[in-house]
C-alpha cells in the first residue's frame, strides 16, 4: 500500500508541473522566485522602520527613568578638551636652604632630561606628565629633608658606622683564616674567598646574608627596585603612589639611573685604590716600602705589571744618548730597574712553583739571628709580650711579673716620697698615712711573690727573703727595699737555661725579631746565578744583607768599613728646603770590595745619635754631634763647616777601637750607612710610650716637680692627680696577677666572640662613652687583631690611648666630635656633597659617559702604588707599640679587603641599610631587609645545617 501511495504522489506531481509549464511557459518559475523574494524583502523593511521608532520611544522612557541625562556631559567634555591646559605650579623649595635646593633642582632637571625626556617627546608633546613626575620627586625630597632634620646623626657616624666597618673587617679576617686552614691551592682563590666571606657573614649575622645582592646583577637590580618602591611609599602621598605609571618611572630613575651607578663606582677596587693614593698624595714613595711590597706580593698580576713597566723604562733609558755626568745617573737608574726586574722574576717563579716560604720558619732554621739583650726586652712593649708568652709556657712567669711589679712599686714609692717631702715643706704633714700606704704595698708584693703562701712563688735565696721580711717588720719601706731580690731575679732570668738562653732558641724569639723589624728575609740574599746588580749604586748583597751579618761584620778582622761625606747639596721637596749629605761607603773583605753611596739629612744624623747614645751611655761623653742652627742653615759656608764636623763625627764613630769597645754598635752603624731610606728610631712620641713598660717613672717625676713649682691653690689638685697615678702603678702587680694566674696554664685572651658575633657590644665600661677611645680601640682590635694578643698589651694600649686623648684634647673631645658631626650634616657640607655628585654624573651639565675600564696592567700598578703609600704613611711609633710585622699585616689586610668588588658592595649596602634604619626608625626596616635578603643561598644552607644539628637533640 505504501508503494502505491508514493507512486500516486509522484504521478500527480509530475502532472501538475507539466500543466504549469504548458500554461505559463518555461520562464514562469523564475518569475515566481522573484515575486517571493520581493515579498520577503518588503516585509523586512517595514518591520525595521516600525521597530526603530518604537525602540527610540522605549529608550527615552528608560533614560528618563534610570540614568542621568548625558546630553550635557558630552558637550562639556568636548569643551574641556578644546580648552588649553593650565600650567602646573611647582614650588622649587626643597630643604629650606637655597644653597642645597639649587644643585638639587639641577640634579632633578638633568635626570628628567637624560632619562625621560629624550624618549617621551617622540610620543607626545604634552608636558603635564613630566611635570607630574618632577612634582612627585620634589615632594619625596621635601619629606626626606624633613626626616633628616629630625634625626640625630651622631650615633650613626660615631657608633653604628664604626661597628659595621669593624664587623665587615672581622668577617673578612675570619674568612681569610678559614681559607688558610684549608691549606690547598684553589684555582680561583678570589672566588673561594668571596664564598667563604658570605658563609662567615651568615654565621655572624644569624638572620641575614647579602650574597645574592652582591654577586648577582639581576638580584641587585631587583633589590634596588623594591627598596626604591618602599621609599616612595613612605615619602609620596597616597594618590601619587597609586599612579603606577608615574611610580614605576620614578622608581627606575632612582634605582637604575642614580643608585646603581653610584654603588658600582663606590665598590670598584680600582676607584678605591685611586682615592687612597689621592688622599695621601703628599707622601712620596720610598724605595724600602716599594721593595717590601714587591717581596711580599702574592699576586702574579701585580708583579708582571711592575716588571713590564720596569722593562719599558729600561729600554727607554738604554736608548738615550748621553755624555758626561748624566752617564752615571742613567747607569744607576738602569741598575735599579734591573734589580727590580730580578726581584719580580724571582717572586713570580716562586709563586708559580707553589714553593712559598714562611720567613719566620726559614729564619728559625737559618741559625744566626740578632741578639736582643734582656734589659732591652724588659723595657720594650713589643718584645716584652713575646717574652711573657714564653715565660708562661716554661712556668717562670712569677719571676717576670715580680720584676715588673717591683719596677712599679719603686716608681710609686719614689713619687709618693717626693710629694711627701714637698708637702712637708709647705707645712702639711701626712707622714704616717703615706708610709702606711707604702708599707701595705710592700707587704702586698711580698705576699704575692715571696711568702710561703704565694702561688706561684719566686724561687730565690731564702736568706734574702728572710732579710727582706725582717726589714719590712722593723723598718719603714723605701723605694729600694726590693732591689737586691730584683737583681737576683734578673740574673736568674738572664742565666738560667730555662729562661732567656732558651728563649733565644725559641720560635717566639724569631717572631719577636719580625715584630721589631729586625728580621730580614733570608730568601733574598741575591739570585741563584750569583750576579750582583746594584740598586742606586749599591750592590745587591749590601742591600739584602741580614742584620745578623751586619752586626757580626766587625768581628771578622778581614772586613773593613770606611765612610766619608763626599758632597753636600740643598733639596726642595714640596716647599720644604733641607740639606742633604752624600756619604760614600767602602766595604772591604778578603774576597770582595764594595762601594756605594747613601744620602742622609742632618735630622737623620741627629736621630741616629740619639739612638746610639740611649743604647750606649758611654758614647754620650765621647761622640759630639754638631749642634743645630735655626737661621741661615742653608748658607754654603755653614754647610761646608757642618760637612767637616759630620765627617769628623763619622771617623770617630768608625774607629776600630770604638767598635771593639761596643760590639753591638756595629748593627746600628751598618743600618745607618746602608743604601736605603733611613728608618728613624723612637721619636718623642714613641719614647713616651715606653712609660707603660717602665711604669710612669718620668711622668711621676714631672708631676712631683710641677707640684713644687705651682701655687698652693693648685697644689692640692695636682697632688690628687699624682696619688691617682700612684694607685694605678700600684695596681700593676695585681692586674698582672689577675690577668695571668687565674687561667693556668695558658694566658687568658680578651676574645669576646668564641664563635661569631658582630662588633656592636660595648668594649668596656669606661670606654663606651668615650667616642674617640672607643673608635680607636675598636679599629685597632680589628685591624691588628689585638684580641688575639695577650691582655696585658691590649690593656696598655687602651691606657695609652686614653692618656693620649686626654692630654691632647681633654674632656672636650666628645663635644668636638659631636660638633664635627653637626658640621658634616650642615647645609654647607650637604650642598657641597650634592654639587660633587652633580659634577661627577653631569660634568658641565652633560651626562658623563661610562668610563672605560682601565687596562689590567695599570690597575695592578695602581694596587702596588696604593699599598706602598699605605705602608709608608704608617708612623714608626705605631710599629714600636704593636710590632712592625703586626702593623704591616694589619694594613695589608685592610687593603686586600677593598680589592674585591663583591665585598665592597656588601659594605656599601650595610651602610645604606643602617642609614635608612636611622632615618626611618618607625618603619621596621630591619625586618624589611631580612625579607628582601631571605632568598640568599647561604642563608638557606645555614638554616639547613642548623636544622640538621638541632633535629637529633629535639628527638632525644
CSV table of C-alpha atoms in Angstrom, one decimal, residues 118-314:
chain,number,residue,atom,x,y,z
A,118,UNK,CA,64.7,62.1,25.3
A,119,UNK,CA,62.2,59.3,24.5
A,120,UNK,CA,59.0,60.9,25.8
A,121,UNK,CA,58.9,63.7,23.3
A,122,UNK,CA,58.9,61.1,20.5
A,123,UNK,CA,55.5,60.0,21.8
A,124,UNK,CA,53.8,63.2,23.0
A,125,UNK,CA,54.3,67.0,23.2
A,126,UNK,CA,52.2,67.3,26.4
A,127,UNK,CA,54.5,68.2,29.3
A,128,UNK,CA,52.0,67.6,32.0
A,129,UNK,CA,53.2,64.1,32.6
A,130,UNK,CA,56.8,65.3,33.0
A,131,UNK,CA,55.7,68.0,35.4
A,132,UNK,CA,53.8,65.4,37.5
A,133,UNK,CA,57.0,63.3,37.8
A,134,UNK,CA,59.0,66.3,38.8
A,135,UNK,CA,56.4,67.3,41.4
A,136,UNK,CA,56.5,63.8,42.8
A,137,UNK,CA,60.3,63.8,43.0
A,138,UNK,CA,60.3,67.1,44.7
A,139,UNK,CA,57.6,66.1,47.2
A,140,UNK,CA,59.7,63.0,48.1
A,141,UNK,CA,62.8,65.1,48.6
A,142,UNK,CA,60.9,67.5,50.8
A,143,UNK,CA,59.8,64.6,53.0
A,144,UNK,CA,63.3,63.2,53.0
A,145,UNK,CA,64.7,66.5,54.1
A,146,UNK,CA,62.2,66.9,56.9
A,147,UNK,CA,63.1,63.4,58.2
A,148,UNK,CA,66.8,64.2,58.1
A,149,UNK,CA,66.4,67.3,60.1
A,150,UNK,CA,64.6,65.4,62.9
A,151,UNK,CA,67.3,62.7,63.0
A,152,UNK,CA,70.2,62.6,65.5
A,153,UNK,CA,73.1,61.6,63.3
A,154,UNK,CA,75.8,61.4,66.0
A,155,UNK,CA,75.1,57.7,67.0
A,156,UNK,CA,75.2,56.7,63.3
A,157,UNK,CA,78.5,58.3,62.5
A,158,UNK,CA,80.3,57.6,65.8
A,159,UNK,CA,78.9,54.1,66.7
A,160,UNK,CA,76.9,52.3,64.0
A,161,UNK,CA,79.2,53.2,61.1
A,162,UNK,CA,82.3,52.2,63.0
A,163,UNK,CA,80.7,49.0,64.3
A,164,UNK,CA,79.6,48.0,60.8
A,165,UNK,CA,83.1,48.6,59.4
A,166,UNK,CA,84.6,46.6,62.2
A,167,UNK,CA,82.2,43.8,61.6
A,168,UNK,CA,83.0,43.8,57.9
A,169,UNK,CA,86.7,43.6,58.7
A,170,UNK,CA,86.2,40.8,61.2
A,171,UNK,CA,84.2,38.7,58.7
A,172,UNK,CA,87.0,39.2,56.2
A,173,UNK,CA,89.7,38.3,58.7
A,174,UNK,CA,87.8,35.1,59.7
A,175,UNK,CA,87.3,34.3,56.0
A,176,UNK,CA,91.0,34.6,55.4
A,177,UNK,CA,91.8,32.4,58.4
A,178,UNK,CA,89.3,29.8,57.3
A,179,UNK,CA,90.7,29.8,53.8
A,180,UNK,CA,94.2,29.4,55.1
A,181,UNK,CA,93.2,26.5,57.3
A,182,UNK,CA,92.0,24.6,54.2
A,183,UNK,CA,95.6,24.6,53.0
A,184,UNK,CA,95.0,23.5,49.4
A,185,UNK,CA,95.7,25.8,46.5
A,186,UNK,CA,92.4,26.8,44.9
A,187,UNK,CA,92.3,27.5,41.2
A,188,UNK,CA,90.2,30.6,41.8
A,189,UNK,CA,91.1,31.7,45.3
A,190,UNK,CA,89.4,35.1,44.9
A,191,UNK,CA,86.0,33.4,44.2
A,192,UNK,CA,86.6,31.0,47.0
A,193,UNK,CA,87.3,33.9,49.4
A,194,UNK,CA,84.1,35.6,48.4
A,195,UNK,CA,82.1,32.4,49.1
A,196,UNK,CA,83.8,31.9,52.4
A,197,UNK,CA,83.2,35.5,53.3
A,198,UNK,CA,79.4,35.2,52.9
A,199,UNK,CA,79.5,31.9,54.7
A,200,UNK,CA,81.1,33.6,57.7
A,201,UNK,CA,78.7,36.5,57.4
A,202,UNK,CA,75.6,34.4,57.8
A,203,UNK,CA,77.2,32.7,60.8
A,204,UNK,CA,77.8,36.0,62.4
A,205,UNK,CA,74.6,37.9,61.4
A,206,UNK,CA,72.4,34.9,62.0
A,207,UNK,CA,69.4,36.4,60.3
A,208,UNK,CA,70.6,37.9,57.1
A,209,UNK,CA,73.1,37.4,54.3
A,210,UNK,CA,73.7,39.7,51.3
A,211,UNK,CA,75.4,37.2,48.9
A,212,UNK,CA,72.7,37.4,46.2
A,213,UNK,CA,72.6,41.2,46.1
A,214,UNK,CA,76.4,41.5,45.9
A,215,UNK,CA,77.1,38.7,43.4
A,216,UNK,CA,74.1,38.7,41.1
A,217,UNK,CA,73.4,41.8,39.0
A,218,UNK,CA,69.8,40.7,38.4
A,219,UNK,CA,69.1,40.3,42.1
A,220,UNK,CA,70.8,43.5,42.8
A,221,UNK,CA,68.6,45.4,40.4
A,222,UNK,CA,65.5,43.7,41.9
A,223,UNK,CA,66.6,44.7,45.4
A,224,UNK,CA,67.1,48.3,44.5
A,225,UNK,CA,63.7,48.4,42.8
A,226,UNK,CA,62.0,47.0,45.8
A,227,UNK,CA,63.9,49.4,48.1
A,228,UNK,CA,63.0,52.4,46.0
A,229,UNK,CA,59.4,51.4,45.9
A,230,UNK,CA,59.3,51.2,49.7
A,231,UNK,CA,60.9,54.6,49.9
A,232,UNK,CA,58.3,56.1,47.5
A,233,UNK,CA,55.5,54.5,49.6
A,234,UNK,CA,56.9,56.3,52.6
A,235,UNK,CA,57.7,59.6,51.0
A,236,UNK,CA,54.9,60.1,48.4
A,237,UNK,CA,51.3,61.0,49.1
A,238,UNK,CA,48.9,58.0,48.6
A,239,UNK,CA,47.4,59.4,45.5
A,240,UNK,CA,50.7,59.8,43.7
A,241,UNK,CA,51.9,56.4,44.9
A,242,UNK,CA,48.8,54.7,43.4
A,243,UNK,CA,49.6,56.1,40.0
A,244,UNK,CA,51.5,53.0,38.8
A,245,UNK,CA,52.9,54.6,35.6
A,246,UNK,CA,54.5,57.6,37.4
A,247,UNK,CA,55.6,55.4,40.3
A,248,UNK,CA,57.4,53.0,38.0
A,249,UNK,CA,59.2,55.8,36.1
A,250,UNK,CA,60.4,57.4,39.4
A,251,UNK,CA,61.5,54.0,40.7
A,252,UNK,CA,63.5,53.2,37.6
A,253,UNK,CA,65.2,56.7,37.6
A,254,UNK,CA,66.2,56.3,41.3
A,255,UNK,CA,67.3,52.6,41.1
A,256,UNK,CA,68.9,52.2,37.7
A,257,UNK,CA,69.8,55.8,36.9
A,258,UNK,CA,71.2,57.0,40.3
A,259,UNK,CA,71.7,54.4,43.0
A,260,UNK,CA,73.1,51.5,40.8
A,261,UNK,CA,75.8,53.6,39.1
A,262,UNK,CA,76.8,55.2,42.3
A,263,UNK,CA,77.1,51.9,44.2
A,264,UNK,CA,79.1,50.3,41.3
A,265,UNK,CA,81.5,53.2,41.4
A,266,UNK,CA,81.9,53.2,45.2
A,267,UNK,CA,82.6,49.4,45.2
A,268,UNK,CA,85.1,49.4,42.3
A,269,UNK,CA,88.5,48.4,43.8
A,270,UNK,CA,90.4,50.5,41.2
A,271,UNK,CA,88.4,53.6,42.2
A,272,UNK,CA,89.1,53.0,45.9
A,273,UNK,CA,92.8,52.5,45.1
A,274,UNK,CA,93.0,55.8,43.2
A,275,UNK,CA,91.2,57.5,46.0
A,276,UNK,CA,93.6,56.1,48.6
A,277,UNK,CA,96.5,57.4,46.5
A,278,UNK,CA,94.8,60.8,46.1
A,279,UNK,CA,94.2,61.1,49.9
A,280,UNK,CA,97.9,60.5,50.7
A,281,UNK,CA,99.3,62.3,47.6
A,282,UNK,CA,101.6,64.5,49.7
A,283,UNK,CA,103.6,61.4,50.7
A,284,UNK,CA,106.5,60.4,48.5
A,285,UNK,CA,107.0,56.7,47.8
A,286,UNK,CA,110.4,55.4,49.0
A,287,UNK,CA,112.5,52.5,47.9
A,288,UNK,CA,112.2,50.4,51.0
A,289,UNK,CA,108.4,50.4,51.2
A,290,UNK,CA,108.2,49.7,47.5
A,291,UNK,CA,110.6,46.8,47.6
A,292,UNK,CA,108.8,45.4,50.7
A,293,UNK,CA,105.6,45.3,48.7
A,294,UNK,CA,107.2,43.6,45.8
A,295,UNK,CA,108.8,40.9,48.0
A,296,UNK,CA,105.5,40.3,49.9
A,297,UNK,CA,103.2,40.4,47.0
A,298,UNK,CA,101.3,37.1,46.3
A,299,UNK,CA,99.6,38.4,43.1
A,300,UNK,CA,101.4,37.4,39.9
A,301,UNK,CA,99.5,40.1,38.0
A,302,UNK,CA,101.0,42.9,40.2
A,303,UNK,CA,104.5,41.5,39.8
A,304,UNK,CA,104.1,41.2,36.0
A,305,UNK,CA,102.7,44.7,35.7
A,306,UNK,CA,105.7,46.2,37.6
A,307,UNK,CA,108.1,44.1,35.7
A,308,UNK,CA,106.7,45.2,32.3
A,309,UNK,CA,106.8,48.8,33.3
A,310,UNK,CA,110.4,48.5,34.6
A,311,UNK,CA,111.3,46.8,31.3
A,312,UNK,CA,109.7,49.6,29.3
A,313,UNK,CA,111.6,52.2,31.3
A,314,UNK,CA,114.8,50.2,30.9
